Tab-separated table of C-alpha atoms in Angstrom:
chain	number	residue	atom	x	y	z
H	1	MET	CA	15.870	62.872	-55.848
H	2	SER	CA	16.375	66.529	-54.538
H	3	GLU	CA	17.461	68.307	-51.035
H	4	LYS	CA	13.547	69.053	-50.344
H	5	GLY	CA	12.251	65.875	-51.288
H	6	VAL	CA	14.768	63.954	-49.080
H	7	GLU	CA	14.804	65.729	-46.432
H	8	LYS	CA	10.786	65.476	-47.130
H	9	TRP	CA	11.604	61.972	-46.305
H	10	ARG	CA	13.611	62.211	-43.246
H	11	LEU	CA	11.126	64.436	-41.984
H	12	ARG	CA	7.666	61.668	-42.756
H	13	ARG	CA	10.701	58.579	-41.452
H	14	VAL	CA	11.751	60.709	-37.677
H	15	GLU	CA	7.899	61.205	-37.736
H	16	ASP	CA	6.504	57.731	-38.247
H	17	GLU	CA	9.299	56.828	-35.591
H	18	TYR	CA	7.738	59.321	-33.346
H	19	THR	CA	4.248	58.050	-34.043
H	20	GLN	CA	4.833	54.786	-33.175
H	21	ALA	CA	6.666	54.990	-30.266
H	22	PHE	CA	4.196	57.437	-29.006
H	23	ALA	CA	1.762	54.415	-29.635
H	24	LYS	CA	3.519	51.981	-27.923
H	25	MET	CA	4.026	54.536	-24.262
H	26	LYS	CA	-0.075	55.358	-24.767
H	27	VAL	CA	-0.566	50.883	-24.712
H	28	THR	CA	1.997	50.521	-21.569
H	29	VAL	CA	-0.069	53.912	-20.249
H	30	GLU	CA	-2.920	51.926	-20.938
H	31	ILE	CA	-2.105	48.945	-19.892
H	32	ARG	CA	-0.047	49.025	-16.212
H	33	GLY	CA	-2.290	49.327	-12.832
H	34	GLU	CA	-4.683	46.835	-12.022
H	35	PRO	CA	-5.466	43.745	-13.667
H	36	TRP	CA	-7.942	43.778	-16.465
H	37	SER	CA	-11.438	41.662	-16.936
H	38	ARG	CA	-11.337	39.453	-19.829
H	39	HIS	CA	-14.602	42.329	-21.129
H	40	GLU	CA	-11.971	44.726	-20.612
H	41	ILE	CA	-9.486	43.461	-22.550
H	42	GLN	CA	-11.464	42.398	-25.326
H	43	ASN	CA	-12.719	46.519	-25.210
H	44	PHE	CA	-9.340	46.955	-25.201
H	45	ILE	CA	-8.590	45.169	-28.268
H	46	GLN	CA	-11.562	46.422	-30.009
H	47	SER	CA	-10.781	49.653	-29.410
H	48	ASP	CA	-9.130	52.716	-31.378
H	49	ALA	CA	-5.711	51.595	-29.379
H	50	GLU	CA	-2.576	52.057	-31.370
H	51	LEU	CA	-1.851	48.142	-32.518
H	52	ASP	CA	-1.611	46.940	-35.705
H	53	ALA	CA	-4.032	44.141	-37.207
H	54	GLU	CA	-1.887	41.180	-36.419
H	55	GLU	CA	-1.440	42.214	-32.697
H	56	LYS	CA	-4.779	42.745	-32.384
H	57	SER	CA	-5.142	39.388	-34.140
H	58	MET	CA	-2.929	37.251	-31.880
H	59	LEU	CA	-4.251	39.186	-28.655
H	60	SER	CA	-7.584	38.350	-29.365
H	61	GLY	CA	-6.255	34.539	-30.214
H	62	VAL	CA	-4.265	34.004	-27.161
H	63	LEU	CA	-8.130	34.930	-25.257
H	64	GLU	CA	-10.066	32.301	-27.420
H	65	VAL	CA	-7.316	29.747	-26.804
H	66	SER	CA	-8.499	29.833	-23.048
H	67	GLU	CA	-12.025	29.490	-23.847
H	68	THR	CA	-12.270	26.662	-26.610
H	69	GLN	CA	-12.172	22.997	-26.027
H	70	VAL	CA	-9.864	19.910	-27.704
H	71	ARG	CA	-12.864	19.104	-29.609
H	72	GLU	CA	-13.028	21.891	-31.944
H	73	VAL	CA	-9.682	21.700	-33.122
H	74	MET	CA	-8.482	17.931	-32.813
H	75	VAL	CA	-8.349	14.974	-35.596
H	76	PRO	CA	-11.082	12.522	-35.788
H	77	ARG	CA	-10.467	9.559	-35.603
H	78	SER	CA	-11.922	8.632	-38.789
H	79	GLN	CA	-9.080	10.998	-40.192
H	80	MET	CA	-6.266	9.674	-37.776
H	81	VAL	CA	-3.757	8.221	-39.502
H	82	VAL	CA	-2.394	4.979	-36.955
H	83	ILE	CA	-0.127	1.956	-36.982
H	84	ASP	CA	-1.209	-1.557	-36.790
H	85	ILE	CA	1.163	-3.313	-33.669
H	86	GLU	CA	1.294	-5.961	-35.853
H	87	ASP	CA	2.964	-4.115	-39.369
H	88	GLY	CA	6.345	-4.987	-39.983
H	89	PHE	CA	8.890	-2.344	-40.752
H	90	ASP	CA	8.399	-1.875	-44.312
H	91	GLU	CA	4.659	-1.409	-43.690
H	92	THR	CA	5.198	1.382	-41.127
H	93	MET	CA	7.883	2.792	-43.191
H	94	LYS	CA	5.659	2.982	-46.042
H	95	LEU	CA	2.835	4.692	-44.081
H	96	ILE	CA	5.280	7.064	-42.783
H	97	VAL	CA	6.056	8.061	-45.757
H	98	GLU	CA	2.745	8.109	-47.597
H	99	SER	CA	0.861	10.485	-44.654
H	100	GLY	CA	4.295	12.905	-43.703
H	101	HIS	CA	3.684	13.090	-40.477
H	102	SER	CA	6.260	12.621	-37.553
H	103	ARG	CA	4.219	10.960	-34.505
H	104	PHE	CA	1.687	8.278	-35.165
H	105	PRO	CA	-0.879	6.448	-32.731
H	106	VAL	CA	-0.062	2.982	-32.455
H	107	ILE	CA	-2.913	0.016	-32.308
H	108	GLY	CA	-3.604	-3.182	-30.935
H	109	GLU	CA	-6.242	-5.749	-32.584
H	110	ASP	CA	-8.844	-1.999	-32.613
H	111	ARG	CA	-8.581	1.747	-33.499
H	112	ASP	CA	-9.630	2.320	-29.963
H	113	GLU	CA	-7.099	0.707	-28.147
H	114	VAL	CA	-4.138	3.374	-28.266
H	115	LEU	CA	-0.971	1.259	-27.108
H	116	GLY	CA	1.574	4.219	-27.301
H	117	ILE	CA	3.057	6.455	-29.972
H	118	LEU	CA	5.772	5.977	-32.503
H	119	LEU	CA	7.648	9.014	-33.551
H	120	ALA	CA	9.303	8.521	-37.214
H	121	LYS	CA	12.810	10.153	-35.777
H	122	ASP	CA	13.207	6.533	-33.642
H	123	LEU	CA	13.412	4.567	-36.563
H	124	LEU	CA	16.570	6.364	-37.592
H	125	PRO	CA	19.024	3.788	-35.786
H	126	PHE	CA	17.492	0.937	-37.971
H	127	PHE	CA	18.754	2.272	-40.999
H	128	SER	CA	22.089	3.729	-39.754
H	129	SER	CA	22.797	0.694	-37.927
H	130	GLY	CA	20.826	-1.928	-41.174
H	131	ASN	CA	19.398	-4.008	-38.693
H	132	ILE	CA	15.852	-3.892	-40.165
H	133	GLU	CA	15.551	-7.425	-39.462
H	134	ASP	CA	15.951	-6.537	-35.245
H	135	PHE	CA	12.850	-3.888	-35.478
H	136	GLU	CA	10.066	-4.873	-33.027
H	137	LEU	CA	7.537	-2.168	-33.100
H	138	SER	CA	5.936	-2.862	-29.645
H	139	LYS	CA	9.669	-1.311	-28.440
H	140	ASN	CA	9.412	1.669	-30.036
H	141	ILE	CA	6.555	3.313	-29.118
H	142	ARG	CA	6.525	5.619	-26.670
H	143	PRO	CA	3.598	6.120	-23.887
H	144	ALA	CA	0.176	7.793	-25.388
H	145	ILE	CA	-1.248	10.567	-24.018
H	146	LEU	CA	-4.611	10.278	-22.744
H	147	ILE	CA	-6.893	13.362	-22.668
H	148	PRO	CA	-10.478	14.130	-22.294
H	149	GLU	CA	-12.548	15.970	-25.464
H	150	SER	CA	-13.645	19.343	-23.280
H	151	LYS	CA	-10.072	19.775	-22.225
H	152	LYS	CA	-9.216	23.211	-22.544
H	153	LEU	CA	-6.568	24.613	-24.805
H	154	ASN	CA	-4.715	26.413	-22.509
H	155	ILE	CA	-4.239	23.707	-19.706
H	156	LEU	CA	-3.571	21.238	-22.689
H	157	LEU	CA	-0.885	23.075	-24.200
H	158	ASP	CA	0.677	24.014	-20.281
H	159	GLU	CA	0.967	19.735	-19.868
H	160	LEU	CA	1.765	19.283	-23.706
H	161	ARG	CA	5.160	21.654	-23.040
H	162	ALA	CA	5.354	20.001	-19.098
H	163	GLY	CA	5.817	16.900	-20.032
H	164	ARG	CA	7.931	17.875	-23.556
H	165	ASN	CA	5.305	16.010	-25.559
H	166	HIS	CA	3.480	17.102	-29.005
H	167	MET	CA	0.384	14.833	-29.284
H	168	ALA	CA	-2.258	13.172	-27.113
H	169	ILE	CA	-5.414	10.698	-28.343
H	170	VAL	CA	-8.650	12.664	-27.252
H	171	LEU	CA	-11.220	10.618	-25.719
H	172	ASP	CA	-15.133	11.002	-24.737
H	173	GLU	CA	-16.532	10.557	-21.951
H	174	TYR	CA	-17.199	6.089	-21.845
H	175	GLY	CA	-13.231	6.231	-22.403
H	176	GLY	CA	-13.775	5.598	-26.767
H	177	ILE	CA	-11.102	7.452	-28.989
H	178	THR	CA	-12.472	10.604	-30.755
H	179	GLY	CA	-9.802	11.984	-32.091
H	180	LEU	CA	-6.009	12.979	-31.617
H	181	VAL	CA	-4.412	16.343	-31.140
H	182	THR	CA	-1.182	18.242	-31.640
H	183	ILE	CA	0.446	20.949	-30.292
H	184	GLU	CA	0.321	22.107	-33.467
H	185	ASP	CA	-3.159	22.281	-33.850
H	186	VAL	CA	-3.148	24.094	-30.494
H	187	LEU	CA	-1.169	26.477	-31.842
H	188	GLU	CA	-3.034	26.889	-34.813
């Protein structure tokens, strides 16, 4: 590359850096002051603000989370992978390996009786100790979090984080199980 070509490249690069810095300053100046309404934020995102497509998408997603209900992102009951409380270690391990999931609702006599949640990692001590015969599913389940399907995702996300949980069982207005939701479902 000639000296003129190198110089043009450097100038273009400096120009790009100044343009980006100016755009960030412009955005900062535009959003300072009084809090904005939801409508004003949506207008700002859709305007010619110096935001790249990823930033616009992320900000739009944040606004959507506060309006979206759990029923819109949950895994339906018919697609839930569950473990029966009567299953032994081998049956449980087979299901875990086949499904590829790490958390499982544990059910009693029917699918509406969720007794708790099994984390696949809780089975590791049985492998390391070699005491597979000592395995009792009922002693290795954690309490299930039960939530209504009408709950807003932003509220659910706060609750899951506060309780350090990653899965919740979704109930309809009659207390029947309609599905489950994971923190990953909320964040997607």
